[in-house]
mmCIF file of N, CA and C in Angstrom:
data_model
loop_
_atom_site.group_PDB
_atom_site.id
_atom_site.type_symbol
_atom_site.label_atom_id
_atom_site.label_comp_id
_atom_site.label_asym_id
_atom_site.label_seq_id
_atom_site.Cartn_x
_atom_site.Cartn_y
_atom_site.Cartn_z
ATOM 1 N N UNK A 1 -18.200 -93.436 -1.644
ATOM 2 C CA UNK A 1 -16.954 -92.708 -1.676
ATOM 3 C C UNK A 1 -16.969 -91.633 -0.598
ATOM 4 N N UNK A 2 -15.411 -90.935 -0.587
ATOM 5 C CA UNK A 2 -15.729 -89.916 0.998
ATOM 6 C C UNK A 2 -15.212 -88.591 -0.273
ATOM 7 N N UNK A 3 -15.786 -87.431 0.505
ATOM 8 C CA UNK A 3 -15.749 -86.254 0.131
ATOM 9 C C UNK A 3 -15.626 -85.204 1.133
ATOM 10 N N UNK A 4 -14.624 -84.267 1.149
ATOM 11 C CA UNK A 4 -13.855 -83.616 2.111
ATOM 12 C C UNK A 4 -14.055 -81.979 1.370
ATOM 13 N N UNK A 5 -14.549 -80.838 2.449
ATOM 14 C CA UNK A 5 -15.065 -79.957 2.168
ATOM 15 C C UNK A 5 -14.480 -78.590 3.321
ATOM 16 N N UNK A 6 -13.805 -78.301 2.769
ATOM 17 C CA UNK A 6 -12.348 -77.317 3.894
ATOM 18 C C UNK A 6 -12.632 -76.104 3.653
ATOM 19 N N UNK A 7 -12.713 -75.353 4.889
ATOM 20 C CA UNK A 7 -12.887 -74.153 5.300
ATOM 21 C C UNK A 7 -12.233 -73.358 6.740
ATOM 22 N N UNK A 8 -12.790 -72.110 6.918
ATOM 23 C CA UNK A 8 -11.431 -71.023 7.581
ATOM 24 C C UNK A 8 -10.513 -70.131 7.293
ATOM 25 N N UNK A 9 -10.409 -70.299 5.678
ATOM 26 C CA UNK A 9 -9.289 -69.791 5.310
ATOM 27 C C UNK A 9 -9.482 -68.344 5.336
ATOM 28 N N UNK A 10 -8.542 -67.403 4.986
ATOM 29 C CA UNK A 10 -8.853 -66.279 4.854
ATOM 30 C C UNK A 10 -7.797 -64.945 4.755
ATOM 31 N N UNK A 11 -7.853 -63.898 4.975
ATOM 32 C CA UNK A 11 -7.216 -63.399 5.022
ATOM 33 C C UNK A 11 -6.670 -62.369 6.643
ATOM 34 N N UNK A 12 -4.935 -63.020 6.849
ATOM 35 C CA UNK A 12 -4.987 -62.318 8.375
ATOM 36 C C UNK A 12 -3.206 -61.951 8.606
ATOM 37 N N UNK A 13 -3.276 -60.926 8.845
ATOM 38 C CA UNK A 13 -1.720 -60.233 9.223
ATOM 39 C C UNK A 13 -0.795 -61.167 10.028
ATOM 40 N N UNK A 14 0.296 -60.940 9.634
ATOM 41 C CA UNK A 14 1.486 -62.014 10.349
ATOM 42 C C UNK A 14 1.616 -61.806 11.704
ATOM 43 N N UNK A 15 1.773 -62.884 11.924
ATOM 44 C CA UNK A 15 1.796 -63.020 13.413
ATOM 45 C C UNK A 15 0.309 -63.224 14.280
ATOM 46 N N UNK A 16 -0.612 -63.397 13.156
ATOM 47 C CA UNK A 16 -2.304 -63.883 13.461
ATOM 48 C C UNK A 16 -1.980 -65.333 13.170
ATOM 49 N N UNK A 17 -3.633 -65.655 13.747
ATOM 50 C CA UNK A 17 -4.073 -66.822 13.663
ATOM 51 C C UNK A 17 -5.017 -67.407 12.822
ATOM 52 N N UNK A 18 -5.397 -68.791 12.285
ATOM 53 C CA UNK A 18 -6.295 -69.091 11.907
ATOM 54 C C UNK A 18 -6.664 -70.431 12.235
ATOM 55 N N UNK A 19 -8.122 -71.096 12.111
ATOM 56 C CA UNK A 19 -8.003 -72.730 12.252
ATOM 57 C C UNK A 19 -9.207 -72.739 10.971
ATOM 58 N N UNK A 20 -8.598 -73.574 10.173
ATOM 59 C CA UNK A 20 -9.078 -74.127 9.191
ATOM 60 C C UNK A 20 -9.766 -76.038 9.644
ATOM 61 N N UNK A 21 -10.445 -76.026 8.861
ATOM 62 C CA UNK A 21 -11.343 -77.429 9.330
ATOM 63 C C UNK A 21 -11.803 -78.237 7.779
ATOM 64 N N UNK A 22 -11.981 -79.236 7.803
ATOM 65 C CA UNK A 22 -12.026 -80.122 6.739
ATOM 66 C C UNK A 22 -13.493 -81.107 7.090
ATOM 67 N N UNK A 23 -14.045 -80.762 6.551
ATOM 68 C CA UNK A 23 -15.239 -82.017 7.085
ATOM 69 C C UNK A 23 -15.233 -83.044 6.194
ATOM 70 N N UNK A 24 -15.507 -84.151 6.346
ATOM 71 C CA UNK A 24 -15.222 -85.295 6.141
ATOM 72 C C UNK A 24 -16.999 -86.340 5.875
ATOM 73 N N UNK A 25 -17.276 -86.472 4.961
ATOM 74 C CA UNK A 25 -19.002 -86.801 4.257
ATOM 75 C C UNK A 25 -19.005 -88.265 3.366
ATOM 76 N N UNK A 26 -19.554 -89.339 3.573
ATOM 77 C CA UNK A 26 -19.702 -90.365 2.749
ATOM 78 C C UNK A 26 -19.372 -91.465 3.584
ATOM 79 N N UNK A 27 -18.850 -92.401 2.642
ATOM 80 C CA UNK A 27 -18.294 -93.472 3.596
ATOM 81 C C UNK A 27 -16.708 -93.140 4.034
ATOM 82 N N UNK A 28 -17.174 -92.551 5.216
ATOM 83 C CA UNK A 28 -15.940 -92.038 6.268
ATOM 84 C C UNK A 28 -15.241 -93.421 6.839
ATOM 85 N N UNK A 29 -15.495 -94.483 7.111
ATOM 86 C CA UNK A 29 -15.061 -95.691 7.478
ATOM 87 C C UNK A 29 -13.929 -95.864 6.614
ATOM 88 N N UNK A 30 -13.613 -95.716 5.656
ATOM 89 C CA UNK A 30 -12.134 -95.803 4.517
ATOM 90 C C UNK A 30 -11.664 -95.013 4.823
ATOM 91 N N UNK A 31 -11.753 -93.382 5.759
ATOM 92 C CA UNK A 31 -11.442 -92.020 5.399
ATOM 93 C C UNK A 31 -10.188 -92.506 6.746
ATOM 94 N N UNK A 32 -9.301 -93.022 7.050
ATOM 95 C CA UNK A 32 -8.595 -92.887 8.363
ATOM 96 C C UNK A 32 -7.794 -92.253 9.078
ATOM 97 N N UNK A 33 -6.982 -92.060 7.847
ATOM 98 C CA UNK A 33 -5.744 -91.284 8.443
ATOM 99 C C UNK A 33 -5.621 -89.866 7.752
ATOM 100 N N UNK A 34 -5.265 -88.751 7.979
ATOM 101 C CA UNK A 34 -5.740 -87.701 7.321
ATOM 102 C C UNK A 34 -4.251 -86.492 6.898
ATOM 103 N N UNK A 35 -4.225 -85.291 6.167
ATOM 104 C CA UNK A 35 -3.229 -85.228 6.066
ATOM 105 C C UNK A 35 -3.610 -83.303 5.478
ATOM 106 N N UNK A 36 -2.935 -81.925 5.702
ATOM 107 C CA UNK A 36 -3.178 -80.719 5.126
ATOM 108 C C UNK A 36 -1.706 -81.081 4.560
ATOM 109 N N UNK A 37 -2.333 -80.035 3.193
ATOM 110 C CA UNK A 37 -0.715 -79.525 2.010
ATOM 111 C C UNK A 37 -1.274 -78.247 2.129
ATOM 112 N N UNK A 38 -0.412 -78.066 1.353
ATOM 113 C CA UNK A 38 -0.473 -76.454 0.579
ATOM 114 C C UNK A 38 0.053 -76.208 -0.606
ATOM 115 N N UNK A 39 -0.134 -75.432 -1.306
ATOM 116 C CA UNK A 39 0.430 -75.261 -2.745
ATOM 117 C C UNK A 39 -0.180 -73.416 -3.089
ATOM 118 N N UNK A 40 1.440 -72.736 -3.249
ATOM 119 C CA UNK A 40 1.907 -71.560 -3.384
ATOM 120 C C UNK A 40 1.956 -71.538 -4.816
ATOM 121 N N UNK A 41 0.996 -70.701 -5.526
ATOM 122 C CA UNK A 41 1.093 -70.046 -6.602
ATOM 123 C C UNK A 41 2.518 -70.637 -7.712
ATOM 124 N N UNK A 42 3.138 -71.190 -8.566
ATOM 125 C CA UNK A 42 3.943 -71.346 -9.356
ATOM 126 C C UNK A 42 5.277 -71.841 -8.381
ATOM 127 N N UNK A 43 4.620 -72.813 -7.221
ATOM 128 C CA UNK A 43 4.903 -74.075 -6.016
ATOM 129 C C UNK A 43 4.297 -75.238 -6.305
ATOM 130 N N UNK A 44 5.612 -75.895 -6.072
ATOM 131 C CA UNK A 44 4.998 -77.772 -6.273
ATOM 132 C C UNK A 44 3.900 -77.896 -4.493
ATOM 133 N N UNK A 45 3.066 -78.863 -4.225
ATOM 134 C CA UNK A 45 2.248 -79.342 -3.365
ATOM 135 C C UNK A 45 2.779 -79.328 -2.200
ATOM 136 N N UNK A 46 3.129 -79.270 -1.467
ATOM 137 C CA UNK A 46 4.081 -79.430 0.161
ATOM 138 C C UNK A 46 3.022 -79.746 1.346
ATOM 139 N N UNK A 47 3.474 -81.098 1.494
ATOM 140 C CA UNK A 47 2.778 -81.767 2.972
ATOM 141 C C UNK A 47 2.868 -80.752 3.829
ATOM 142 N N UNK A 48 2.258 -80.417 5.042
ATOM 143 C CA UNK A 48 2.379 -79.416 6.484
ATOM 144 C C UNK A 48 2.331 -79.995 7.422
ATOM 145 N N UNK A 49 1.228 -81.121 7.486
ATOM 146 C CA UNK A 49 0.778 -81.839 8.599
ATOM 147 C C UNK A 49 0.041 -83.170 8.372
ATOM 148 N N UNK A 50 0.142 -84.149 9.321
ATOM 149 C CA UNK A 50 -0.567 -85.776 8.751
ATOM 150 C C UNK A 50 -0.990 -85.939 10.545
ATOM 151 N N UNK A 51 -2.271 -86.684 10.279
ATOM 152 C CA UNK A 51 -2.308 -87.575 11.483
ATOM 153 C C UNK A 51 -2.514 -89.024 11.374
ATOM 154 N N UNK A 52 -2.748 -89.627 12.246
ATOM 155 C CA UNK A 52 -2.278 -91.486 11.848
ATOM 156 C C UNK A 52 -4.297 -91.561 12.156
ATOM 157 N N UNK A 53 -4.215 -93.059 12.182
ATOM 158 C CA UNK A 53 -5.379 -93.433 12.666
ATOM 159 C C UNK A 53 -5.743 -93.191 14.039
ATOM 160 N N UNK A 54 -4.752 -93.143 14.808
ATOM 161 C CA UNK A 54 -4.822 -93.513 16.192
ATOM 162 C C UNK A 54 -5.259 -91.984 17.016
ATOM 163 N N UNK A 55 -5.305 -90.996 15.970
ATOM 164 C CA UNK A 55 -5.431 -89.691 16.349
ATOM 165 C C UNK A 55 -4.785 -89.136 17.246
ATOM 166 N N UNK A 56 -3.676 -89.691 17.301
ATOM 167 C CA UNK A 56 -2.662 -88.952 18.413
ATOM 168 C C UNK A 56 -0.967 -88.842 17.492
ATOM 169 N N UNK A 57 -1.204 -89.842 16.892
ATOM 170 C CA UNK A 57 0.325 -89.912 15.803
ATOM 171 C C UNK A 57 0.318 -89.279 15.467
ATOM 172 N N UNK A 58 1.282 -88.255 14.882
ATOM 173 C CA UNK A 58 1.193 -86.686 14.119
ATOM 174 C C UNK A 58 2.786 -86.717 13.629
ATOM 175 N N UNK A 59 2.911 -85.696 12.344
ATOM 176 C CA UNK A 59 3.714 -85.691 11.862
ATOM 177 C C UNK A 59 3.512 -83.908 11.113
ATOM 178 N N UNK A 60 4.879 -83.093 11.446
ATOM 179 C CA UNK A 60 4.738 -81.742 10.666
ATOM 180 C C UNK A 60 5.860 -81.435 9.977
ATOM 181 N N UNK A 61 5.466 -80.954 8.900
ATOM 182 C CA UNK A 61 7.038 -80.170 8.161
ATOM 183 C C UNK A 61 7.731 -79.517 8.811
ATOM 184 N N UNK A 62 8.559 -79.192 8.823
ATOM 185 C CA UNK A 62 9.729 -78.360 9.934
ATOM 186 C C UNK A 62 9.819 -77.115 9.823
ATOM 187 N N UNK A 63 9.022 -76.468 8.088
ATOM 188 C CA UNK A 63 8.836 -74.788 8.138
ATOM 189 C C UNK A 63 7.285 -74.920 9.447
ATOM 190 N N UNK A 64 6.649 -75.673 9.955
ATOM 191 C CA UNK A 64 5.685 -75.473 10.606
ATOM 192 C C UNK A 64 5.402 -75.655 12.293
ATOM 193 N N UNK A 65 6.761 -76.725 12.260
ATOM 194 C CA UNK A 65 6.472 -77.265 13.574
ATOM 195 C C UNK A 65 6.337 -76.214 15.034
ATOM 196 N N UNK A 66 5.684 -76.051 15.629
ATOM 197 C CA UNK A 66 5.561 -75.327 16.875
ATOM 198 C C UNK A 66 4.043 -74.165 16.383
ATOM 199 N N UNK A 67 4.116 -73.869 15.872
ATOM 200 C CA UNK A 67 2.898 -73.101 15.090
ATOM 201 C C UNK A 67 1.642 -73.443 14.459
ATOM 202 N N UNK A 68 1.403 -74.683 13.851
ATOM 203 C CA UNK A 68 0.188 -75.762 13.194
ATOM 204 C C UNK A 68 0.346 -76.643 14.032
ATOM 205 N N UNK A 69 -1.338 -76.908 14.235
ATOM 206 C CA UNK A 69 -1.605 -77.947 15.284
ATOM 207 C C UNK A 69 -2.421 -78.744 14.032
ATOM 208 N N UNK A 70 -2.371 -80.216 13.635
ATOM 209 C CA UNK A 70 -3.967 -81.105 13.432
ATOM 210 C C UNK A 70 -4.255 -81.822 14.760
ATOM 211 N N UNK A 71 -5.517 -82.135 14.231
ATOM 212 C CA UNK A 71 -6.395 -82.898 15.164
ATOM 213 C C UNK A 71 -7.311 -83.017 13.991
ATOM 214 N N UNK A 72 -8.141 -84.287 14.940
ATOM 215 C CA UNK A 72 -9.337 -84.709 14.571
ATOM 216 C C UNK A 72 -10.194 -85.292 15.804
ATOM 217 N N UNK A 73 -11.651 -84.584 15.271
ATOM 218 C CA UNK A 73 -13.411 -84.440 16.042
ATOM 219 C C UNK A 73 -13.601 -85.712 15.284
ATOM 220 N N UNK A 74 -13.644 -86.622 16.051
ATOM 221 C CA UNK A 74 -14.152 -88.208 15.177
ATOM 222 C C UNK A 74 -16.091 -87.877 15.407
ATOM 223 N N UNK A 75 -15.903 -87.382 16.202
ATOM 224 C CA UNK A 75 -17.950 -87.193 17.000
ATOM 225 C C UNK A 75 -18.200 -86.216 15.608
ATOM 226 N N UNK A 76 -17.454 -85.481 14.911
ATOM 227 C CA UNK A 76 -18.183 -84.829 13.940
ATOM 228 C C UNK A 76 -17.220 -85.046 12.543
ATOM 229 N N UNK A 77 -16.488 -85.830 12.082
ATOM 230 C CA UNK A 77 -15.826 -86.427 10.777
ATOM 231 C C UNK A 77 -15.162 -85.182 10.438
ATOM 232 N N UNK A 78 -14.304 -83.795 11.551
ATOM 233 C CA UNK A 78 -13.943 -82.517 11.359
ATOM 234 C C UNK A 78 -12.619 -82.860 11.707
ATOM 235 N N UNK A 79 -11.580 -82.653 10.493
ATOM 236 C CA UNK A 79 -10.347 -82.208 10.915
ATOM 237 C C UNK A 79 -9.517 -81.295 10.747
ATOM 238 N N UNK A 80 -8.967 -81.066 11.764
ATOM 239 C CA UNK A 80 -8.712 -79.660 12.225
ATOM 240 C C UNK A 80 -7.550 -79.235 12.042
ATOM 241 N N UNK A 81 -6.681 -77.730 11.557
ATOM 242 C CA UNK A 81 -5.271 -77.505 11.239
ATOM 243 C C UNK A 81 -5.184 -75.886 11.925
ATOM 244 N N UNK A 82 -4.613 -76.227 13.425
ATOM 245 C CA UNK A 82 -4.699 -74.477 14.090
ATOM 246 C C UNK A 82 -3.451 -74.005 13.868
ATOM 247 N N UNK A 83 -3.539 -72.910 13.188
ATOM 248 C CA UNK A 83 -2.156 -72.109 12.643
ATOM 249 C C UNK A 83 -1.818 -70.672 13.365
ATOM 250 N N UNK A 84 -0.582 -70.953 13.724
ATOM 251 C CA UNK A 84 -0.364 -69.682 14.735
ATOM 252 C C UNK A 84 0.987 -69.388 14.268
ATOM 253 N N UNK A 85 0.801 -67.688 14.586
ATOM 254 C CA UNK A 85 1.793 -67.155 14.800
ATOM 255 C C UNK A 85 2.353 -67.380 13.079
ATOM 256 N N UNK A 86 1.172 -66.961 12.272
ATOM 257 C CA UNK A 86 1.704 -67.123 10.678
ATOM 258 C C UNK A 86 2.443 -65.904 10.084
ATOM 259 N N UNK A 87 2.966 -66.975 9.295
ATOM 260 C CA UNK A 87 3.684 -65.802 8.552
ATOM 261 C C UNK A 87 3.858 -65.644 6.987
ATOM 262 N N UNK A 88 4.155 -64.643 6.305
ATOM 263 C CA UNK A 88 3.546 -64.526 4.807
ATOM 264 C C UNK A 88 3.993 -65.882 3.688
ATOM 265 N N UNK A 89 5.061 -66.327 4.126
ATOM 266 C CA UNK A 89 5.487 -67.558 3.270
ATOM 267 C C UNK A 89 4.540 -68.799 4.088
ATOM 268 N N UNK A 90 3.876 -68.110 5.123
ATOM 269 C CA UNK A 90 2.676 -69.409 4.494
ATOM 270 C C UNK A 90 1.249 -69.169 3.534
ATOM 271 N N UNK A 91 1.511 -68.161 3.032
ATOM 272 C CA UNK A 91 0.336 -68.122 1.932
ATOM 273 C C UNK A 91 0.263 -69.171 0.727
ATOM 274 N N UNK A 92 -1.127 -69.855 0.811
ATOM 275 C CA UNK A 92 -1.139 -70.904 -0.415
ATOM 276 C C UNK A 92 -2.776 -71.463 0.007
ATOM 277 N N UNK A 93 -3.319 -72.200 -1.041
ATOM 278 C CA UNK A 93 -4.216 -72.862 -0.955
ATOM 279 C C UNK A 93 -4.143 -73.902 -0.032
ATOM 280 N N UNK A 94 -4.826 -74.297 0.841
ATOM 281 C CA UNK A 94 -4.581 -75.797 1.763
ATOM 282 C C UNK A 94 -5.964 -76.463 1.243
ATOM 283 N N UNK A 95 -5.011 -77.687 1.450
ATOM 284 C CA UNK A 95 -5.538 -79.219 1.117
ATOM 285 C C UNK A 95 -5.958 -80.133 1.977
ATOM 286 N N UNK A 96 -6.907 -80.891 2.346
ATOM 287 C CA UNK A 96 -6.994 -82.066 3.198
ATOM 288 C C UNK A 96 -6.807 -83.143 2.019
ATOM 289 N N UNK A 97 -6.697 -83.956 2.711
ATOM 290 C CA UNK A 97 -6.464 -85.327 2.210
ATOM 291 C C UNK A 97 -6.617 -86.331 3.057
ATOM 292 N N UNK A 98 -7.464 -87.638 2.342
ATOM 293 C CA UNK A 98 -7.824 -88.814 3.331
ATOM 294 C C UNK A 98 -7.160 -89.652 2.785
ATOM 295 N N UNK A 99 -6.676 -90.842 3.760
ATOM 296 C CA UNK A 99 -6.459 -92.214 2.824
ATOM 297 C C UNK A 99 -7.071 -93.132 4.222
ATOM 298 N N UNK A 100 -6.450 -94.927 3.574
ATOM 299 C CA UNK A 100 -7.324 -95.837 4.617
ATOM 300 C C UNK A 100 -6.033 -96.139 5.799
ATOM 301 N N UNK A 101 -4.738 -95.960 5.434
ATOM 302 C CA UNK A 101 -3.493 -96.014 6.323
ATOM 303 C C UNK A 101 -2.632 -95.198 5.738
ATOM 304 N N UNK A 102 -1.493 -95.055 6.455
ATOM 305 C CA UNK A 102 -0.369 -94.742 6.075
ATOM 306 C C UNK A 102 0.763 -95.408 5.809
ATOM 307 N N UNK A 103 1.544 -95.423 4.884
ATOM 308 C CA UNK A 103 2.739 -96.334 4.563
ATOM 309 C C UNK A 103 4.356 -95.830 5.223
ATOM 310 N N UNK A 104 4.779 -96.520 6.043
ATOM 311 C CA UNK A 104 6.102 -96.313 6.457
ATOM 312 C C UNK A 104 6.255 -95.358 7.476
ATOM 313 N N UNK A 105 7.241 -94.410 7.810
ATOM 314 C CA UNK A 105 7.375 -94.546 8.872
ATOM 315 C C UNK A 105 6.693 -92.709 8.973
ATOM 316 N N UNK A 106 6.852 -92.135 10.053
ATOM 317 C CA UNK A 106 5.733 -90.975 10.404
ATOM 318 C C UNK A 106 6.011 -89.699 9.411
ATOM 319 N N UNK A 107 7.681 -89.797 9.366
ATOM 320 C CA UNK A 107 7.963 -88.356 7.902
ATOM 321 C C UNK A 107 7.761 -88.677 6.999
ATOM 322 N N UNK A 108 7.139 -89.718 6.778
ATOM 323 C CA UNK A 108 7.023 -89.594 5.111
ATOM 324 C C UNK A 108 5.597 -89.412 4.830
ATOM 325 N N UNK A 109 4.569 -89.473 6.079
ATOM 326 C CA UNK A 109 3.301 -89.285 5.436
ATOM 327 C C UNK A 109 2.563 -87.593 5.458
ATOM 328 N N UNK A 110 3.939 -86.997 5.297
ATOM 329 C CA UNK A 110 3.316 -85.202 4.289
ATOM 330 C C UNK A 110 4.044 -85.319 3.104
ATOM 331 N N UNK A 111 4.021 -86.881 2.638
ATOM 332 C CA UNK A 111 4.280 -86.488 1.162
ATOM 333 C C UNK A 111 2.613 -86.877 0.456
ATOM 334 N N UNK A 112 2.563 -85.501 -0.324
ATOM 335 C CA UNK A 112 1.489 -85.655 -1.417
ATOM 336 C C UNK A 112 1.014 -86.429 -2.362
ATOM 337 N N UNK A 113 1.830 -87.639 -1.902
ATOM 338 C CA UNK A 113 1.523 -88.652 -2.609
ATOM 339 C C UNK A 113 0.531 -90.058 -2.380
ATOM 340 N N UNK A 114 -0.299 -90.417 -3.197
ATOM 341 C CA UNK A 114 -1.276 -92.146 -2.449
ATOM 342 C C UNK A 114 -2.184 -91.568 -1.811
ATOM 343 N N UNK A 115 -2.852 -90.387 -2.066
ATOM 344 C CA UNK A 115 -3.849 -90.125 -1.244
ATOM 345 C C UNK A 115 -5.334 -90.398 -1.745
ATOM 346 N N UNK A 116 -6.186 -90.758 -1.705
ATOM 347 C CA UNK A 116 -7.233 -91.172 -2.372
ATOM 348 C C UNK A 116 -8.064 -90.100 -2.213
ATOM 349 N N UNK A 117 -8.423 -89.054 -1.381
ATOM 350 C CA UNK A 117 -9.810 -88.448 -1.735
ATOM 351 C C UNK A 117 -8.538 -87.042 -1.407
ATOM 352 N N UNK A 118 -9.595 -85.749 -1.801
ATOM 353 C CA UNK A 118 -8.856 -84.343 -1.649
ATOM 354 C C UNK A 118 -9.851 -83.363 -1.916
ATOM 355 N N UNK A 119 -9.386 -82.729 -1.091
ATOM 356 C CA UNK A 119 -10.890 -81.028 -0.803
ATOM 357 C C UNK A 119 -10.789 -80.829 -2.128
ATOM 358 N N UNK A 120 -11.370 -79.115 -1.890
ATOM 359 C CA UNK A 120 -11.179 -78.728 -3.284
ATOM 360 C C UNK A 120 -10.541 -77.432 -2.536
ATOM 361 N N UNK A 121 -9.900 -77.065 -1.781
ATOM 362 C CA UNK A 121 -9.000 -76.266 -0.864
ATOM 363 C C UNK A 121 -9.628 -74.787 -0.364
ATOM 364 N N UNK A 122 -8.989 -74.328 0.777
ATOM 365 C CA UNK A 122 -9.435 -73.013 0.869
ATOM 366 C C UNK A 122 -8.076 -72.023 0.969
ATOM 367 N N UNK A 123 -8.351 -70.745 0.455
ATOM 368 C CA UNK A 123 -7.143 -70.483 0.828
ATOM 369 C C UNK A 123 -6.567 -69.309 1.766
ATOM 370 N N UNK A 124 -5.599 -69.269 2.230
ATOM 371 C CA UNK A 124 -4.861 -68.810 3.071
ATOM 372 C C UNK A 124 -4.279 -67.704 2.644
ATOM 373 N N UNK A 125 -3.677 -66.353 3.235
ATOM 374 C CA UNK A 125 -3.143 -65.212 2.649
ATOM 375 C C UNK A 125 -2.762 -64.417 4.031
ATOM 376 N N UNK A 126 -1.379 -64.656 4.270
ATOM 377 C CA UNK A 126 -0.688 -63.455 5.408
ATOM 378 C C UNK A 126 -0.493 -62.587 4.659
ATOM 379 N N UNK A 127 -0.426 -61.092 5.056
ATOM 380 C CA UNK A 127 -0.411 -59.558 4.346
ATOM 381 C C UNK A 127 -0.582 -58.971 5.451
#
């Protein structure tokens, strides 16, 4: 099985930065396509960012786009979520998530749904 272990988080004034990272442990060969949420205190789960297999396909929520970058270090099973220029309504726990593909077409894969493995999150706090 794969097991995903996320860190970075922390605490940093608006209009800072952070890059959070997800490492990725086990049988990574199933682990393909990858995906950060978040989830705000007495907030349902909300996709932010997905990448495809091909590590260049990308897909972001629209409270994020221009500000969160993913990527993925295939040389080290590390994927990566650089957040700029944050601001306090992005405070929440973040999530990685692996699956073996993605289904349909590129917006639909930050929905929180069909994901087979998941961190245990780190979290995030603008103030």
């Amino acid at each position: 099985h794969v097991q995903l272990v996320e860190s970075g988080g922390g605490l940093v004034q608006p209009g800072g930065s952070l890059q959070l990272s997800c490492t990725a442990s086990g049988y990574t060969r199933v682990a393909k396509c990858f995906g950060w949420f978040r989830q705000a205190p007495g907030k349902e789960r909300e996709g932010v960012a997905a990448i495809n297999s091909d590590d260049v396909t990308t897909n972001y929520a629209d409270s994020v786009k221009g500000r969160l970058t993913i990527s993925k270090d295939n040389t080290k099973n590390v994927l990566n979520l650089q957040m700029r220029n944050l601001k306090p309504e992005d405070s929440a726990m973040y999530y990685c998530a692996a699956r073996s593909r993605h289904r349909g077409p590129p917006q639909t894969w930050i929905s929180p749904n069909e994901w087979f493995v998941w961190g245990q999150g780190t979290q995030v706090t603008v103030s």
